[in-house]
CSV table of N, CA and C in Angstrom, one decimal:
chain,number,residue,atom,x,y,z
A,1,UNK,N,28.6,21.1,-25.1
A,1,UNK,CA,28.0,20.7,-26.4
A,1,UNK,C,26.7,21.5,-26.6
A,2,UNK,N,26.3,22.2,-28.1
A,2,UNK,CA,25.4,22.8,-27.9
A,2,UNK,C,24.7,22.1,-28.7
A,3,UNK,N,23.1,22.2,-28.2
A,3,UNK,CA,22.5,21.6,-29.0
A,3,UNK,C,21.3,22.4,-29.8
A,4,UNK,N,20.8,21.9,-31.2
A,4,UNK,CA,20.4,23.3,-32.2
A,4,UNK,C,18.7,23.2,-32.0
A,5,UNK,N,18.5,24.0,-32.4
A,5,UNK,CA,16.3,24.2,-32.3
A,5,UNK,C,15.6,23.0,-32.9
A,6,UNK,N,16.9,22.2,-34.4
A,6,UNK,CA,16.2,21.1,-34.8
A,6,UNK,C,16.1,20.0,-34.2
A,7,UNK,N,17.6,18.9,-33.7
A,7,UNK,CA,18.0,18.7,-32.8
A,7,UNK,C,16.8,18.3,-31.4
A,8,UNK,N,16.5,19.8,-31.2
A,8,UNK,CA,15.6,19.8,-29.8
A,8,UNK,C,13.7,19.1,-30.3
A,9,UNK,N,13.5,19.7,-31.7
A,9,UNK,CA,12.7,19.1,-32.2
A,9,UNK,C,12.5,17.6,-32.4
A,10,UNK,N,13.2,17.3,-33.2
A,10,UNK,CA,13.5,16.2,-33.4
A,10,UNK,C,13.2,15.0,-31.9
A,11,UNK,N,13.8,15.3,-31.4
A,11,UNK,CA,14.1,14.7,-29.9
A,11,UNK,C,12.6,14.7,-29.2
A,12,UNK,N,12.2,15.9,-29.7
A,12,UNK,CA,10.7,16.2,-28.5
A,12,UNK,C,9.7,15.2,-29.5
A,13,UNK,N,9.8,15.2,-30.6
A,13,UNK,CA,8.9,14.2,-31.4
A,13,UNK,C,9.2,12.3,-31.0
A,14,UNK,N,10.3,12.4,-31.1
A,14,UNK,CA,11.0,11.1,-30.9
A,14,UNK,C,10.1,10.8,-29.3
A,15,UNK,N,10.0,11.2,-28.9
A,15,UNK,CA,10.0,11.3,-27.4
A,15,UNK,C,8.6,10.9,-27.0
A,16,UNK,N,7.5,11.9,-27.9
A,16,UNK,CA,5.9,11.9,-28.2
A,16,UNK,C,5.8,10.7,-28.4
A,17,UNK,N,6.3,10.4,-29.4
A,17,UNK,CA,6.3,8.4,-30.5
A,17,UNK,C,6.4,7.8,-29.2
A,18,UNK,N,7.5,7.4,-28.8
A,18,UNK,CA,7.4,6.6,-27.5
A,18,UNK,C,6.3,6.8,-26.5
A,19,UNK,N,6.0,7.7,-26.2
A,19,UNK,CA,4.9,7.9,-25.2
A,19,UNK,C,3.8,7.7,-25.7
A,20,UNK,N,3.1,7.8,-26.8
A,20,UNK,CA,2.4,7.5,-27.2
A,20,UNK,C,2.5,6.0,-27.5
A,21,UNK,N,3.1,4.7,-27.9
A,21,UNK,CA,3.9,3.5,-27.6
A,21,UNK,C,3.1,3.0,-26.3
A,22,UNK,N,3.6,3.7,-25.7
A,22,UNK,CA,3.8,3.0,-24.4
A,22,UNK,C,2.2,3.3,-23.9
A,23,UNK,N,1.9,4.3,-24.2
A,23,UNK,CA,0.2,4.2,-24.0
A,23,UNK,C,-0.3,3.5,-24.5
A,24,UNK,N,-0.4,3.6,-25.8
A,24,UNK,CA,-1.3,2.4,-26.4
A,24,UNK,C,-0.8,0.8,-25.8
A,25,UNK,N,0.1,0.4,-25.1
A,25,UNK,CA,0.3,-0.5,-25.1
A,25,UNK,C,-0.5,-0.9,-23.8
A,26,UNK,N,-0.4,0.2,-22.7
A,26,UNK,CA,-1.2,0.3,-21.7
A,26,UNK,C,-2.4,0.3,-21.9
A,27,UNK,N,-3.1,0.5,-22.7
A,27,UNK,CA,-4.6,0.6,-22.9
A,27,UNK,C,-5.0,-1.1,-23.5
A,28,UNK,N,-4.1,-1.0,-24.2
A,28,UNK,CA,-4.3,-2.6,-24.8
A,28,UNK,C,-4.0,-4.0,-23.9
A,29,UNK,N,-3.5,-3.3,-22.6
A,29,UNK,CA,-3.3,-4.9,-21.6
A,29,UNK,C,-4.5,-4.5,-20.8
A,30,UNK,N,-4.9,-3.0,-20.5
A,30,UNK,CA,-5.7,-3.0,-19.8
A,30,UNK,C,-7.2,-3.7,-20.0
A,31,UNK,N,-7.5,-4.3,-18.2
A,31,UNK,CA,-8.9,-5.2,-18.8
A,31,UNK,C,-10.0,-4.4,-19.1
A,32,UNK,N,-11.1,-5.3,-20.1
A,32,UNK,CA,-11.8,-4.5,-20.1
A,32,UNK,C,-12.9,-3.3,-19.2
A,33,UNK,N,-12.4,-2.2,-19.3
A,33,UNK,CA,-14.0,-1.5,-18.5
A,33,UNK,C,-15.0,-1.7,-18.5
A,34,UNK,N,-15.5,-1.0,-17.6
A,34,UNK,CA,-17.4,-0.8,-17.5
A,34,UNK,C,-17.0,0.7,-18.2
A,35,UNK,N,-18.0,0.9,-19.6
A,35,UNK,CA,-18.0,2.0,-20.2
A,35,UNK,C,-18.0,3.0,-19.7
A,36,UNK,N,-17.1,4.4,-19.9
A,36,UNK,CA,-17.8,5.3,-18.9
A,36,UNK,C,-17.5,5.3,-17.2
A,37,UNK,N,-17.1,4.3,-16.8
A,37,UNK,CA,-16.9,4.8,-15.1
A,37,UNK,C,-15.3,4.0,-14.7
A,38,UNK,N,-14.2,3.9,-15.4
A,38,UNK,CA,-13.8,3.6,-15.6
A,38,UNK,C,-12.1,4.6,-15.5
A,39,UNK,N,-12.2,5.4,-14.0
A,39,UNK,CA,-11.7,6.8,-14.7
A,39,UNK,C,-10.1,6.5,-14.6
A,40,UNK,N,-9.7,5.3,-14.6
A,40,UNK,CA,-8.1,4.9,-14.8
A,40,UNK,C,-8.0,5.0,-15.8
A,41,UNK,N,-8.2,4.0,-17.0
A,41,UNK,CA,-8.9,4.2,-18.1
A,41,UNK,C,-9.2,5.4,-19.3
A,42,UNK,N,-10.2,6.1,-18.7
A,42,UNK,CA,-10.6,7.4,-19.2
A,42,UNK,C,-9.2,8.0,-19.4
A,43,UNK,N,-8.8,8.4,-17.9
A,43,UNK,CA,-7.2,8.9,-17.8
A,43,UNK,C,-6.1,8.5,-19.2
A,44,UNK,N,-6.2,7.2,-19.0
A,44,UNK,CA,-5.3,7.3,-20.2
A,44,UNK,C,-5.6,7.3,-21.9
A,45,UNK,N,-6.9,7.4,-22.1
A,45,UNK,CA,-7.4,8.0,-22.9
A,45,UNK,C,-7.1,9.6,-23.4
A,46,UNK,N,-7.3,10.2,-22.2
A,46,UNK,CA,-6.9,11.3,-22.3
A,46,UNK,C,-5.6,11.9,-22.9
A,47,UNK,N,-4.5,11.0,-22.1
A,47,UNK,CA,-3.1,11.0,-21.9
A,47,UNK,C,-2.8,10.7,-23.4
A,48,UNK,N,-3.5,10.0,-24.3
A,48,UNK,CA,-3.3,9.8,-25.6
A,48,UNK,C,-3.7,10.6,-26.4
A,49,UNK,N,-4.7,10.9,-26.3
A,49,UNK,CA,-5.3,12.5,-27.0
A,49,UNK,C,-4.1,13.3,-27.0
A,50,UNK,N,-4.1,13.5,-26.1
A,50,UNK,CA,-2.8,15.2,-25.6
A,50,UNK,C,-1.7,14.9,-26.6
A,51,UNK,N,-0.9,13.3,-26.1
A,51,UNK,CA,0.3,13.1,-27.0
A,51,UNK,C,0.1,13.6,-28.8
A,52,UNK,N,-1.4,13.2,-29.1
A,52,UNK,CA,-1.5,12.8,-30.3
A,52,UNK,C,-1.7,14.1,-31.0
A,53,UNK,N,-2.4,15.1,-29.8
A,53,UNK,CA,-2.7,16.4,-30.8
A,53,UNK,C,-0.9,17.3,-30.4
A,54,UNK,N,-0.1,17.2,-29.7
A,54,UNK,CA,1.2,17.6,-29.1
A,54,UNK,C,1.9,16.9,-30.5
A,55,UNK,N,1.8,15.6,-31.0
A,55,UNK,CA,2.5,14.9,-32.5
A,55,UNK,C,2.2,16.0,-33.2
A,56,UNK,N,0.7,16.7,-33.4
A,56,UNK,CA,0.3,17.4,-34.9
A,56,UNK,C,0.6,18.5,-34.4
A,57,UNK,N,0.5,19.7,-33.7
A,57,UNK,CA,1.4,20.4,-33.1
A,57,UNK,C,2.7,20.8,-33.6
A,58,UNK,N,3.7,19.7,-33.6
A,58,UNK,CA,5.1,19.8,-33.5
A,58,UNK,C,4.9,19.4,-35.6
A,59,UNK,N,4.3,18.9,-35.8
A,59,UNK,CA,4.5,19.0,-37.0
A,59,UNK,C,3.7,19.4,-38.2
A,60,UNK,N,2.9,20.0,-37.6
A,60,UNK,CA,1.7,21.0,-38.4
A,60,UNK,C,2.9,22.4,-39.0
A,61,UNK,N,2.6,22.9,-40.2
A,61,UNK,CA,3.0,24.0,-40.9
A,61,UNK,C,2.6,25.6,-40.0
A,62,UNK,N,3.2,26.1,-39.5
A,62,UNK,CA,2.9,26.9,-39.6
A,62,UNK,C,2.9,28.5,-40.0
A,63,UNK,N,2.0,28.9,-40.3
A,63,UNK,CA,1.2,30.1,-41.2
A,63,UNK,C,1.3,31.2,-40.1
A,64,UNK,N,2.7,32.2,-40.9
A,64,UNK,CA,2.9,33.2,-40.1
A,64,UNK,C,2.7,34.6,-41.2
A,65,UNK,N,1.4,35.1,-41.0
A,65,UNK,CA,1.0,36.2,-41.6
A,65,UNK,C,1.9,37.0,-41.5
A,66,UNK,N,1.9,37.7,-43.0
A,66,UNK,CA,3.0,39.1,-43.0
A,66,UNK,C,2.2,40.2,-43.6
A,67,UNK,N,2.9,41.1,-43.5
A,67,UNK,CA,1.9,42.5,-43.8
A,67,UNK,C,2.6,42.7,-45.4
A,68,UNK,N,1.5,43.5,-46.2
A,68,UNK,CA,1.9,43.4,-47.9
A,68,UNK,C,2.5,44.8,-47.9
A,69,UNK,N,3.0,45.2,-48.2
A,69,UNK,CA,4.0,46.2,-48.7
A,69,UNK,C,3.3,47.0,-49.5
A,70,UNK,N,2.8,48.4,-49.5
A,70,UNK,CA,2.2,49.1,-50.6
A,70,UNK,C,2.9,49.6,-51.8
């Protein structure tokens, strides 16, 4: 079975949503920190950023400059 570029998109997004899910869910049972020293924590802070800018990423437009014809 083949599968097509949209398909693969589609999937890699679906996939982001969940992980990002399942982080926030993690962050939300976790107790609270000591601000700042907290680097389990921090970690998944992080781990949420990445997902979130990897979301806009996969679905940001992109602008493929072409050269103008004389």
């Amino acid at each position: 079975m083949s599968t097509t570029y949209s398909e693969c998109m589609v999937l890699a997004r679906v996939e982001l949503e969940v992980a990002k899910r399942l982080v926030n869910e993690e962050i939300s049972a976790y107790p609270a920190p000591i601000a700042g020293c907290d680097q389990q924590f921090n970690q998944l802070l992080s781990e949420r950023h990445r997902i979130t800018r990897a979301l806009q990423e996969l679905t940001a437009e992109v602008h493929i400059p072409t050269p103008r014809a004389p």
